[in-house]
Amino acid sequence: MTEDVLEIEGGTPLIGEIKLRGAKNFVSKAMVASLLGQGPSTLHNVPLIRDVEVVAGLLRAHGVAVELDDAAGTVRMDPGGVELAQSADIAMHAGSSRIPILFCGPLLHRLGEAFIPDLGGCNIGGRPIDFHLEILRRFGAEVTKEPGGIRLQALERLQGMQMELAYPSVGATEQCLLTAVMADGITELRGAAVEPEILDLVSVLQQMGAIISIETDRVIKVEGVEEMHGFHHKALPDRIEAASWAAAALATGGDITVLGARQADLTTYLNYYRKVGGRFDVTDRGIRFWHPGGELKSIAVETGVHPGFMTDWQQPLVVALTQAKGLSIIHETVYEQRFGFTKALNAMGAQIQLYKECLGGQVCRFGRRNYLHSAVVSGPTELHGAAIEVPDLRGGFSHLIAALAAKGRSSVKGIGLIDRGYEHFQDKLQALGAHTWRV
Ligand code: EPU
């Protein structure tokens, strides 16, 4: 964890406009898809975040020419020279992200083999890759665990397959798509995830020549093709970042216009925002979120896969719920350990209790497995500044929001982690009138 520290003098409502760019959880996958094309691809609306740099580094290590234009938010990728990467180059990126696992299918198609370093990413649960490996094996890949990563080989062309996911995993669905598009024959994935970021990846793959149909009841069918070409695409906006700033507006009693935010990707979030008592206004330029004054109301919310309430929206909203009157109940059903960040909130004056039971309408996968995956927030509580440490990306942003809402000074350590997913967040904080200093 980085030692970077941000000092924050809280208690000032965040007011102003910030601009959203493309979704972190789509952009990185579209960059991986470029490996499949015979010609160059161009992606627009690319945010300057560390995950993008990591994928650019991994692509370059595999012989892809990558040109990143930060100011324009464009990345051009030419996979003409794709080759196996040197272990040392891959190792440089090992442990920094979860994206490398998605290189498997494209590299197997292009080169017949791949080495994937051990994965990083946020520590919010076990985050196994069993679905990914099962998918790759079913396509016909040989998968071997080696020190520092996994080696994959395809001795002949991968074959389409049928499979049902035990859980609609985003990454496993993407793994399947990125592999099925050039596998021989038809692939049918049941129990697939259908998040907007996945549908945007389908658009990119379709532009490249893939034949993919999204059917009812989470079924995706792919007819493999022999050759694919480059794409030209504008990434969908980052609906997690939009929701994070919306929560910041609520928690600080502020008024933030998120330029570029798209209502259709935030429908479920907006319903809860309204129930809590937050106000929003959708315009051609984006969405304005604000605290109308008066009391916020407590809510019960259960996270889930799309079109449910995203797990990534949960952490920032919990901070706002510390300011709502009464008991709010949150049941986290996607990750078993996504409430670690509440410890710091309690140290700042919040009253959040964690439970192993499923405090929601449904019994989830974690119900009988001893994980503290439900939370009860009682409010409103006055938050006061504290020395806190960023635990993970979304939890870290939530800590920032808490520090901004709190009375007095906070010192937030490890803010480098937030650069993974929030573009220029310190500039945006300044633009919204926050009092922050980098130490
Ligand atoms: N799972 C398995 N086995 C697998 C894969 C997943 O058991 O092989 C489980 C996970 O442990 C988890 C659940 O399935 O309990 C859902 O995981 P999923 O695969 O859907 O998540 P992911 O693809 O690893 C992406 C985002 C996450 C986001 C989730 C859910 C990226 C790089 N990450 O993760 O984003 O929370 O989907 O929407 O796209 C973030 O941005 O901060 C973040 C964590």
Tab-separated table of C-alpha atoms and ligand atoms in Angstrom:
chain	number	residue	atom	x	y	z
A	1	MET	CA	0.000	0.000	0.000
A	2	THR	CA	1.312	3.444	-0.904
A	3	GLU	CA	2.213	5.916	1.832
A	4	ASP	CA	0.588	8.914	0.119
A	5	VAL	CA	-1.350	11.021	2.595
A	6	LEU	CA	-4.081	13.565	1.967
A	7	GLU	CA	-4.957	16.016	4.730
A	8	ILE	CA	-8.581	17.062	4.667
A	9	GLU	CA	-10.299	19.838	6.580
A	10	GLY	CA	-13.907	18.655	6.515
A	11	GLY	CA	-17.268	20.227	7.083
A	12	THR	CA	-17.566	22.128	3.791
A	13	PRO	CA	-20.344	21.140	1.374
A	14	LEU	CA	-18.967	20.042	-1.998
A	15	ILE	CA	-20.422	22.298	-4.664
A	16	GLY	CA	-19.693	22.513	-8.377
A	17	GLU	CA	-19.288	20.490	-11.550
A	18	ILE	CA	-17.012	17.604	-12.375
A	19	LYS	CA	-16.600	15.660	-15.588
A	20	LEU	CA	-16.960	11.928	-15.895
A	21	ARG	CA	-15.089	9.852	-18.417
A	22	GLY	CA	-15.340	6.224	-19.515
A	23	ALA	CA	-16.025	3.365	-17.113
A	24	LYS	CA	-12.928	1.812	-15.562
A	25	ASN	CA	-14.594	-1.588	-15.622
A	26	PHE	CA	-15.245	-1.374	-19.347
A	27	VAL	CA	-12.240	0.505	-20.723
A	28	SER	CA	-9.727	-2.040	-19.484
A	29	LYS	CA	-11.699	-4.919	-21.070
A	30	ALA	CA	-12.100	-3.117	-24.420
A	31	MET	CA	-8.327	-2.590	-24.424
A	32	VAL	CA	-7.853	-6.346	-23.983
A	33	ALA	CA	-10.328	-7.002	-26.831
A	34	SER	CA	-8.063	-5.032	-29.184
A	35	LEU	CA	-5.682	-8.026	-29.076
A	36	LEU	CA	-8.187	-9.995	-31.149
A	37	GLY	CA	-8.189	-7.581	-34.118
A	38	GLN	CA	-6.082	-7.887	-37.247
A	39	GLY	CA	-5.875	-4.078	-37.441
A	40	PRO	CA	-5.616	-1.190	-34.968
A	41	SER	CA	-8.413	-0.165	-32.592
A	42	THR	CA	-9.234	3.235	-31.110
A	43	LEU	CA	-11.071	3.833	-27.863
A	44	HIS	CA	-12.336	7.269	-26.814
A	45	ASN	CA	-13.461	8.648	-23.453
A	46	VAL	CA	-10.587	6.848	-21.699
A	47	PRO	CA	-9.909	8.045	-18.131
A	48	LEU	CA	-6.377	8.633	-16.892
A	49	ILE	CA	-6.363	6.049	-14.113
A	50	ARG	CA	-3.813	3.487	-13.018
A	51	ASP	CA	-5.823	0.481	-14.236
A	52	VAL	CA	-5.590	1.887	-17.790
A	53	GLU	CA	-1.819	2.304	-17.424
A	54	VAL	CA	-1.515	-1.275	-16.156
A	55	VAL	CA	-3.403	-2.701	-19.143
A	56	ALA	CA	-1.443	-0.469	-21.528
A	57	GLY	CA	1.761	-1.832	-19.962
A	58	LEU	CA	0.601	-5.431	-20.313
A	59	LEU	CA	-0.437	-4.877	-23.935
A	60	ARG	CA	2.945	-3.309	-24.729
A	61	ALA	CA	4.670	-6.242	-23.043
A	62	HIS	CA	2.838	-8.438	-25.557
A	63	GLY	CA	4.032	-6.455	-28.574
A	64	VAL	CA	0.987	-4.211	-28.994
A	65	ALA	CA	1.791	-0.617	-29.961
A	66	VAL	CA	-0.222	1.533	-27.531
A	67	GLU	CA	-0.561	5.303	-27.871
A	68	LEU	CA	-2.301	6.991	-24.966
A	69	ASP	CA	-3.411	10.594	-25.449
A	70	ASP	CA	-4.346	11.633	-21.920
A	71	ALA	CA	-5.638	15.079	-22.821
A	72	ALA	CA	-7.938	13.768	-25.549
A	73	GLY	CA	-8.805	10.651	-23.545
A	74	THR	CA	-7.976	8.384	-26.467
A	75	VAL	CA	-6.039	5.176	-26.686
A	76	ARG	CA	-4.934	3.648	-29.997
A	77	MET	CA	-3.799	0.041	-29.985
A	78	ASP	CA	-2.120	-1.775	-32.851
A	79	PRO	CA	-1.756	-5.508	-32.221
A	80	GLY	CA	0.172	-6.103	-35.505
A	81	GLY	CA	3.239	-7.321	-33.599
A	82	VAL	CA	1.588	-9.481	-30.916
A	83	GLU	CA	4.091	-11.820	-29.284
A	84	LEU	CA	4.635	-13.681	-26.047
A	85	ALA	CA	5.772	-11.333	-23.318
A	86	GLN	CA	9.045	-11.670	-21.392
A	87	SER	CA	8.362	-13.006	-17.895
A	88	ALA	CA	10.136	-10.010	-16.368
A	89	ASP	CA	7.839	-7.595	-18.233
A	90	ILE	CA	4.763	-9.480	-17.076
A	91	ALA	CA	6.059	-9.718	-13.521
A	92	MET	CA	6.290	-5.918	-13.438
A	93	HIS	CA	2.506	-5.884	-13.665
A	94	ALA	CA	1.810	-8.909	-11.496
A	95	GLY	CA	-0.301	-8.232	-8.474
A	96	SER	CA	-1.461	-4.807	-9.609
A	97	SER	CA	-4.861	-5.617	-11.124
A	98	ARG	CA	-7.376	-8.354	-11.952
A	99	ILE	CA	-7.420	-7.600	-15.681
A	100	PRO	CA	-4.534	-9.912	-16.715
A	101	ILE	CA	-6.798	-12.975	-16.370
A	102	LEU	CA	-8.821	-11.632	-19.324
A	103	PHE	CA	-5.780	-11.806	-21.620
A	104	CYS	CA	-6.134	-15.628	-21.710
A	105	GLY	CA	-8.614	-16.113	-24.559
A	106	PRO	CA	-7.214	-13.453	-26.925
A	107	LEU	CA	-3.615	-14.649	-26.394
A	108	LEU	CA	-4.606	-18.292	-26.913
A	109	HIS	CA	-6.262	-17.315	-30.201
A	110	ARG	CA	-3.352	-15.186	-31.362
A	111	LEU	CA	-0.395	-17.189	-30.072
A	112	GLY	CA	-1.639	-20.554	-28.851
A	113	GLU	CA	-0.245	-19.892	-25.376
A	114	ALA	CA	-0.213	-17.408	-22.522
A	115	PHE	CA	1.283	-16.803	-19.080
A	116	ILE	CA	-0.882	-14.863	-16.656
A	117	PRO	CA	0.671	-13.377	-13.506
A	118	ASP	CA	-0.957	-13.762	-10.095
A	119	LEU	CA	-3.793	-11.289	-9.755
A	120	GLY	CA	-4.139	-8.190	-7.609
A	121	GLY	CA	-7.165	-5.972	-7.159
A	122	CYS	CA	-9.106	-4.936	-4.105
A	123	ASN	CA	-9.143	-7.059	-0.996
A	124	ILE	CA	-12.905	-7.326	-0.557
A	125	GLY	CA	-13.329	-11.101	-0.518
A	126	GLY	CA	-11.627	-14.298	-1.664
A	127	ARG	CA	-12.111	-13.393	-5.350
A	128	PRO	CA	-11.363	-16.868	-6.743
A	129	ILE	CA	-10.845	-17.461	-10.486
A	130	ASP	CA	-12.376	-20.952	-10.611
A	131	PHE	CA	-15.079	-19.920	-13.118
A	132	HIS	CA	-12.440	-18.435	-15.417
A	133	LEU	CA	-10.293	-21.560	-15.398
A	134	GLU	CA	-13.303	-23.836	-15.886
A	135	ILE	CA	-14.373	-21.755	-18.895
A	136	LEU	CA	-10.920	-21.875	-20.472
A	137	ARG	CA	-10.654	-25.638	-19.937
A	138	ARG	CA	-14.063	-26.165	-21.522
A	139	PHE	CA	-12.906	-24.261	-24.597
A	140	GLY	CA	-10.054	-26.785	-24.779
A	141	ALA	CA	-7.180	-24.858	-23.185
A	142	GLU	CA	-4.617	-26.631	-20.995
A	143	VAL	CA	-4.203	-24.725	-17.752
A	144	THR	CA	-1.169	-25.262	-15.483
A	145	LYS	CA	-0.359	-23.478	-12.243
A	146	GLU	CA	3.257	-22.253	-12.123
A	147	PRO	CA	5.163	-20.170	-9.577
A	148	GLY	CA	3.966	-16.566	-9.989
A	149	GLY	CA	1.046	-17.299	-12.293
A	150	ILE	CA	-0.737	-19.721	-14.625
A	151	ARG	CA	0.372	-21.066	-18.000
A	152	LEU	CA	-2.166	-21.771	-20.714
A	153	GLN	CA	-1.814	-23.658	-23.960
A	154	ALA	CA	-4.111	-24.387	-26.871
A	155	LEU	CA	-2.690	-27.157	-29.015
A	156	GLU	CA	-5.450	-26.669	-31.586
A	157	ARG	CA	-8.181	-24.109	-32.256
A	158	LEU	CA	-10.409	-23.597	-29.224
A	159	GLN	CA	-13.893	-25.118	-29.529
A	160	GLY	CA	-17.223	-23.465	-28.660
A	161	MET	CA	-18.856	-24.892	-25.535
A	162	GLN	CA	-21.928	-24.745	-23.308
A	163	MET	CA	-21.790	-23.763	-19.675
A	164	GLU	CA	-23.916	-22.386	-16.863
A	165	LEU	CA	-22.262	-20.053	-14.378
A	166	ALA	CA	-23.009	-20.827	-10.737
A	167	TYR	CA	-23.131	-17.038	-10.190
A	168	PRO	CA	-23.466	-14.269	-12.819
A	169	SER	CA	-19.836	-13.196	-12.529
A	170	VAL	CA	-18.853	-10.124	-14.531
A	171	GLY	CA	-15.285	-11.252	-15.142
A	172	ALA	CA	-16.221	-14.842	-16.016
A	173	THR	CA	-18.806	-13.609	-18.532
A	174	GLU	CA	-16.162	-11.377	-20.093
A	175	GLN	CA	-13.704	-14.259	-20.129
A	176	CYS	CA	-16.241	-16.355	-21.982
A	177	LEU	CA	-17.030	-13.598	-24.511
A	178	LEU	CA	-13.386	-12.775	-25.246
A	179	THR	CA	-12.678	-16.461	-25.868
A	180	ALA	CA	-15.903	-17.554	-27.605
A	181	VAL	CA	-15.768	-14.893	-30.342
A	182	MET	CA	-12.971	-16.707	-32.173
A	183	ALA	CA	-13.576	-20.266	-30.978
A	184	ASP	CA	-14.795	-22.816	-33.503
A	185	GLY	CA	-18.599	-23.220	-33.477
A	186	ILE	CA	-21.245	-22.004	-31.084
A	187	THR	CA	-20.867	-21.129	-27.404
A	188	GLU	CA	-23.811	-20.820	-25.069
A	189	LEU	CA	-23.326	-19.219	-21.660
A	190	ARG	CA	-26.205	-19.476	-19.207
A	191	GLY	CA	-26.359	-17.535	-15.945
A	192	ALA	CA	-24.336	-14.739	-17.585
A	193	ALA	CA	-23.822	-11.256	-16.140
A	194	VAL	CA	-25.456	-8.506	-18.209
A	195	GLU	CA	-24.004	-5.349	-16.665
A	196	PRO	CA	-23.966	-2.249	-18.964
A	197	GLU	CA	-20.162	-2.561	-19.151
A	198	ILE	CA	-20.564	-6.078	-20.540
A	199	LEU	CA	-23.093	-4.924	-23.116
A	200	ASP	CA	-20.650	-2.213	-24.205
A	201	LEU	CA	-17.967	-4.897	-24.568
A	202	VAL	CA	-20.412	-6.848	-26.745
A	203	SER	CA	-20.790	-3.719	-28.916
A	204	VAL	CA	-17.022	-3.491	-29.298
A	205	LEU	CA	-16.717	-7.182	-30.180
A	206	GLN	CA	-19.586	-6.885	-32.663
A	207	GLN	CA	-17.772	-3.998	-34.354
A	208	MET	CA	-14.746	-6.270	-34.603
A	209	GLY	CA	-16.768	-8.890	-36.493
A	210	ALA	CA	-18.109	-11.084	-33.670
A	211	ILE	CA	-21.596	-12.607	-33.754
A	212	ILE	CA	-23.117	-12.390	-30.261
A	213	SER	CA	-26.742	-12.493	-29.178
A	214	ILE	CA	-28.020	-11.597	-25.726
A	215	GLU	CA	-31.072	-13.746	-25.133
A	216	THR	CA	-33.634	-13.786	-22.335
A	217	ASP	CA	-32.857	-15.114	-18.834
A	218	ARG	CA	-29.123	-14.390	-18.805
A	219	VAL	CA	-28.278	-16.505	-21.858
A	220	ILE	CA	-25.559	-15.300	-24.227
A	221	LYS	CA	-24.879	-17.089	-27.526
A	222	VAL	CA	-21.764	-16.579	-29.589
A	223	GLU	CA	-21.039	-17.886	-33.082
A	224	GLY	CA	-17.289	-18.049	-33.454
A	225	VAL	CA	-15.632	-16.291	-36.409
A	226	GLU	CA	-12.197	-16.918	-37.931
A	227	GLU	CA	-10.951	-13.382	-38.119
A	228	MET	CA	-11.649	-10.092	-36.360
A	229	HIS	CA	-10.630	-6.518	-37.114
A	230	GLY	CA	-10.115	-3.305	-35.158
A	231	PHE	CA	-12.820	-1.167	-33.536
A	232	HIS	CA	-13.543	2.519	-33.037
A	233	HIS	CA	-15.633	3.153	-29.944
A	234	LYS	CA	-16.521	5.674	-27.248
A	235	ALA	CA	-16.623	4.117	-23.772
A	236	LEU	CA	-19.808	4.339	-21.721
A	237	PRO	CA	-19.538	6.687	-18.734
A	238	ASP	CA	-18.388	5.429	-15.343
A	239	ARG	CA	-21.586	4.839	-13.379
A	240	ILE	CA	-19.627	3.921	-10.230
A	241	GLU	CA	-17.773	7.221	-10.207
A	242	ALA	CA	-21.060	9.064	-10.864
A	243	ALA	CA	-22.686	7.363	-7.868
A	244	SER	CA	-19.616	8.075	-5.707
A	245	TRP	CA	-19.848	11.837	-6.327
A	246	ALA	CA	-23.609	11.700	-5.824
A	247	ALA	CA	-23.024	10.152	-2.381
A	248	ALA	CA	-20.419	12.833	-1.651
A	249	ALA	CA	-23.004	15.535	-2.419
A	250	LEU	CA	-25.440	13.922	-0.002
A	251	ALA	CA	-22.968	13.273	2.809
A	252	THR	CA	-21.504	16.801	2.750
A	253	GLY	CA	-24.812	18.609	2.240
A	254	GLY	CA	-23.553	19.703	-1.173
A	255	ASP	CA	-24.606	20.058	-4.790
A	256	ILE	CA	-22.573	18.313	-7.491
A	257	THR	CA	-23.273	18.164	-11.212
A	258	VAL	CA	-21.655	15.101	-12.741
A	259	LEU	CA	-21.174	15.999	-16.396
A	260	GLY	CA	-21.472	13.001	-18.683
A	261	ALA	CA	-23.433	10.838	-16.198
A	262	ARG	CA	-26.144	8.767	-17.889
A	263	GLN	CA	-29.480	8.122	-16.225
A	264	ALA	CA	-30.067	4.736	-17.886
A	265	ASP	CA	-26.982	3.237	-16.188
A	266	LEU	CA	-28.025	4.590	-12.784
A	267	THR	CA	-31.746	3.810	-12.632
A	268	THR	CA	-31.556	1.604	-9.548
A	269	TYR	CA	-29.173	3.957	-7.768
A	270	LEU	CA	-31.403	6.973	-8.468
A	271	ASN	CA	-34.407	5.179	-6.954
A	272	TYR	CA	-32.523	4.714	-3.682
A	273	TYR	CA	-31.057	8.227	-3.852
A	274	ARG	CA	-34.589	9.568	-3.952
A	275	LYS	CA	-35.751	7.292	-1.116
A	276	VAL	CA	-32.927	8.563	1.106
A	277	GLY	CA	-34.069	12.099	0.384
A	278	GLY	CA	-31.427	13.153	-2.128
A	279	ARG	CA	-32.501	15.182	-5.146
A	280	PHE	CA	-31.324	14.868	-8.720
A	281	ASP	CA	-32.000	16.537	-12.007
A	282	VAL	CA	-31.193	14.932	-15.357
A	283	THR	CA	-30.045	17.317	-18.093
A	284	ASP	CA	-28.437	16.987	-21.513
A	285	ARG	CA	-25.048	17.560	-19.906
A	286	GLY	CA	-25.286	15.036	-17.100
A	287	ILE	CA	-26.946	14.680	-13.701
A	288	ARG	CA	-27.047	17.212	-10.878
A	289	PHE	CA	-27.160	15.617	-7.387
A	290	TRP	CA	-27.886	17.593	-4.256
A	291	HIS	CA	-28.921	17.532	-0.621
A	292	PRO	CA	-32.132	19.577	-0.383
A	293	GLY	CA	-31.672	20.388	3.330
A	294	GLY	CA	-33.613	18.861	6.182
A	295	GLU	CA	-33.454	15.247	7.294
A	296	LEU	CA	-32.297	12.301	5.193
A	297	LYS	CA	-34.271	9.054	5.580
A	298	SER	CA	-32.938	5.600	6.409
A	299	ILE	CA	-33.362	2.797	3.841
A	300	ALA	CA	-32.936	-0.965	3.434
A	301	VAL	CA	-30.814	-1.963	0.455
A	302	GLU	CA	-29.475	-5.240	-0.869
A	303	THR	CA	-26.602	-5.294	-3.357
A	304	GLY	CA	-26.783	-7.581	-6.370
A	305	VAL	CA	-25.906	-8.119	-9.999
A	306	HIS	CA	-27.377	-5.870	-12.694
A	307	PRO	CA	-30.087	-4.606	-12.765
A	308	GLY	CA	-29.814	-4.683	-8.974
A	309	PHE	CA	-28.038	-2.224	-6.692
A	310	MET	CA	-24.315	-2.444	-7.551
A	311	THR	CA	-21.941	-3.557	-4.825
A	312	ASP	CA	-19.631	-0.706	-5.870
A	313	TRP	CA	-22.297	1.860	-5.053
A	314	GLN	CA	-22.707	0.479	-1.559
A	315	GLN	CA	-19.596	1.829	0.139
A	316	PRO	CA	-19.972	5.541	-0.771
A	317	LEU	CA	-23.695	5.467	0.002
A	318	VAL	CA	-23.068	4.010	3.469
A	319	VAL	CA	-21.245	7.246	4.369
A	320	ALA	CA	-24.315	9.271	3.376
A	321	LEU	CA	-26.499	6.892	5.402
A	322	THR	CA	-24.589	7.823	8.567
A	323	GLN	CA	-26.383	11.173	8.147
A	324	ALA	CA	-29.870	9.645	7.692
A	325	LYS	CA	-32.394	9.446	10.526
A	326	GLY	CA	-33.098	5.954	11.843
A	327	LEU	CA	-31.697	2.510	11.040
A	328	SER	CA	-30.477	1.724	7.527
A	329	ILE	CA	-29.892	-1.910	6.635
A	330	ILE	CA	-27.445	-3.020	3.972
A	331	HIS	CA	-27.135	-6.629	2.823
A	332	GLU	CA	-24.024	-7.178	0.676
A	333	THR	CA	-24.573	-10.246	-1.536
A	334	VAL	CA	-21.771	-9.861	-4.104
A	335	TYR	CA	-18.586	-9.791	-1.981
A	336	GLU	CA	-18.259	-11.485	1.383
A	337	GLN	CA	-15.931	-8.884	2.924
A	338	ARG	CA	-16.957	-5.469	1.684
A	339	PHE	CA	-17.602	-3.799	5.020
A	340	GLY	CA	-13.996	-3.530	6.259
A	341	PHE	CA	-14.106	0.193	5.526
A	342	THR	CA	-16.769	0.766	8.204
A	343	LYS	CA	-14.209	0.390	11.007
A	344	ALA	CA	-12.703	3.782	10.152
A	345	LEU	CA	-16.168	5.326	9.869
A	346	ASN	CA	-16.977	4.134	13.385
A	347	ALA	CA	-13.698	5.629	14.594
A	348	MET	CA	-14.947	8.923	13.129
A	349	GLY	CA	-18.200	8.757	15.087
A	350	ALA	CA	-20.472	6.645	12.890
A	351	GLN	CA	-22.550	3.857	14.417
A	352	ILE	CA	-22.358	0.889	12.090
A	353	GLN	CA	-22.796	-2.681	13.302
A	354	LEU	CA	-21.904	-5.672	11.169
A	355	TYR	CA	-23.781	-8.980	11.144
A	356	LYS	CA	-23.131	-12.452	9.776
A	357	GLU	CA	-26.820	-13.002	9.076
A	358	CYS	CA	-28.488	-12.061	5.802
A	359	LEU	CA	-30.394	-8.921	6.810
A	360	GLY	CA	-32.357	-8.725	3.622
A	361	GLY	CA	-35.179	-10.283	1.663
A	362	GLN	CA	-33.090	-13.168	0.389
A	363	VAL	CA	-30.650	-15.649	1.880
A	364	CYS	CA	-27.427	-15.157	-0.062
A	365	ARG	CA	-24.326	-17.316	-0.699
A	366	PHE	CA	-22.671	-15.937	2.434
A	367	GLY	CA	-25.557	-16.543	4.842
A	368	ARG	CA	-24.207	-19.620	6.568
A	369	ARG	CA	-20.537	-18.952	6.050
A	370	ASN	CA	-19.681	-16.701	8.968
A	371	TYR	CA	-18.964	-13.563	6.928
A	372	LEU	CA	-19.873	-10.153	8.311
A	373	HIS	CA	-21.797	-9.197	5.190
A	374	SER	CA	-24.783	-7.237	6.550
A	375	ALA	CA	-24.632	-3.814	8.175
A	376	VAL	CA	-26.962	-1.677	10.244
A	377	VAL	CA	-26.203	2.040	10.183
A	378	SER	CA	-27.883	4.153	12.815
A	379	GLY	CA	-28.005	7.861	12.308
A	380	PRO	CA	-27.670	10.661	12.089
A	381	THR	CA	-24.255	10.760	13.719
A	382	GLU	CA	-21.828	13.641	13.690
A	383	LEU	CA	-18.550	12.600	12.101
A	384	HIS	CA	-15.245	14.008	13.347
A	385	GLY	CA	-11.861	14.021	11.656
A	386	ALA	CA	-9.431	11.143	12.224
A	387	ALA	CA	-6.284	9.502	10.893
A	388	ILE	CA	-7.506	6.766	8.552
A	389	GLU	CA	-6.011	4.408	5.995
A	390	VAL	CA	-7.439	3.521	2.595
A	391	PRO	CA	-8.454	-0.165	2.606
A	392	ASP	CA	-9.509	-0.636	-1.042
A	393	LEU	CA	-10.588	1.479	-4.006
A	394	ARG	CA	-14.255	2.121	-3.235
A	395	GLY	CA	-13.761	1.922	0.533
A	396	GLY	CA	-10.988	4.490	0.106
A	397	PHE	CA	-13.219	6.912	-1.746
A	398	SER	CA	-15.797	6.409	0.995
A	399	HIS	CA	-13.173	7.381	3.550
A	400	LEU	CA	-12.532	10.561	1.596
A	401	ILE	CA	-16.240	11.366	1.631
A	402	ALA	CA	-16.390	10.743	5.381
A	403	ALA	CA	-13.399	13.008	5.961
A	404	LEU	CA	-15.001	15.724	3.825
A	405	ALA	CA	-18.268	15.428	5.745
A	406	ALA	CA	-16.561	15.338	9.159
A	407	LYS	CA	-15.866	18.250	11.473
A	408	GLY	CA	-12.162	18.961	11.807
A	409	ARG	CA	-9.067	17.594	10.168
A	410	SER	CA	-8.481	14.078	8.832
A	411	SER	CA	-5.391	12.487	7.497
A	412	VAL	CA	-6.099	9.833	4.867
A	413	LYS	CA	-3.175	7.511	4.177
A	414	GLY	CA	-2.687	5.395	1.048
A	415	ILE	CA	-4.640	7.597	-1.336
A	416	GLY	CA	-2.546	6.327	-4.267
A	417	LEU	CA	-4.955	3.375	-4.316
A	418	ILE	CA	-7.771	5.734	-5.264
A	419	ASP	CA	-5.910	6.700	-8.471
A	420	ARG	CA	-6.663	3.172	-9.703
A	421	GLY	CA	-10.241	4.123	-10.443
A	422	TYR	CA	-10.918	7.842	-9.922
A	423	GLU	CA	-9.422	10.115	-12.556
A	424	HIS	CA	-7.862	13.348	-11.223
A	425	PHE	CA	-9.850	12.992	-8.013
A	426	GLN	CA	-7.733	15.513	-6.139
A	427	ASP	CA	-8.266	18.182	-8.834
A	428	LYS	CA	-11.981	17.397	-8.768
A	429	LEU	CA	-12.080	17.790	-4.979
A	430	GLN	CA	-10.397	21.187	-5.304
A	431	ALA	CA	-12.853	22.210	-8.019
A	432	LEU	CA	-15.716	21.327	-5.668
A	433	GLY	CA	-14.306	23.561	-2.956
A	434	ALA	CA	-12.813	20.867	-0.704
A	435	HIS	CA	-9.990	21.880	1.621
A	436	THR	CA	-7.312	19.269	0.989
A	437	TRP	CA	-3.499	19.192	1.124
A	438	ARG	CA	-1.153	16.548	-0.186
A	439	VAL	CA	1.541	15.556	2.314
B	1	EPU	N1	-16.485	-15.336	-8.375
B	1	EPU	C1	-16.182	-16.656	-8.144
B	1	EPU	N2	-15.372	-17.304	-9.037
B	1	EPU	C2	-14.869	-16.692	-10.151
B	1	EPU	C3	-15.210	-15.341	-10.397
B	1	EPU	C4	-16.018	-14.681	-9.483
B	1	EPU	O1	-16.609	-17.245	-7.142
B	1	EPU	O2	-14.131	-17.337	-10.923
B	1	EPU	C5	-17.323	-14.610	-7.382
B	1	EPU	C6	-16.522	-13.491	-6.711
B	1	EPU	O3	-15.734	-13.982	-5.652
B	1	EPU	C7	-17.624	-12.549	-6.245
B	1	EPU	C8	-18.681	-12.706	-7.338
B	1	EPU	O4	-18.372	-13.924	-8.037
B	1	EPU	O5	-18.155	-12.983	-5.016
B	1	EPU	C9	-18.745	-11.580	-8.320
B	1	EPU	O6	-17.473	-11.357	-8.907
B	1	EPU	P1	-17.323	-10.851	-10.390
B	1	EPU	O7	-16.561	-11.872	-11.166
B	1	EPU	O8	-18.648	-10.430	-10.905
B	1	EPU	O9	-16.428	-9.586	-10.196
B	1	EPU	P2	-15.135	-9.163	-11.007
B	1	EPU	O10	-15.331	-9.384	-12.470
B	1	EPU	O11	-13.911	-9.692	-10.367
B	1	EPU	C10	-15.944	-6.735	-11.536
B	1	EPU	C11	-15.441	-5.366	-11.219
B	1	EPU	C12	-15.675	-5.070	-9.753
B	1	EPU	C13	-17.164	-5.157	-9.471
B	1	EPU	C14	-17.704	-6.536	-9.874
B	1	EPU	C15	-19.194	-6.641	-9.723
B	1	EPU	C16	-13.631	-5.141	-12.772
B	1	EPU	C17	-12.161	-5.022	-12.996
B	1	EPU	N3	-14.024	-5.305	-11.516
B	1	EPU	O12	-15.170	-7.609	-10.732
B	1	EPU	O13	-15.260	-3.745	-9.550
B	1	EPU	O14	-17.386	-4.957	-8.106
B	1	EPU	O15	-17.348	-6.808	-11.247
B	1	EPU	O16	-19.845	-5.674	-10.499
B	1	EPU	O17	-14.421	-5.048	-13.705
B	1	EPU	C18	-14.293	-1.946	-8.442
B	1	EPU	O18	-14.398	-1.318	-9.509
B	1	EPU	O19	-13.942	-1.406	-7.359
B	1	EPU	C19	-14.595	-3.371	-8.413
B	1	EPU	C20	-14.276	-4.167	-7.391
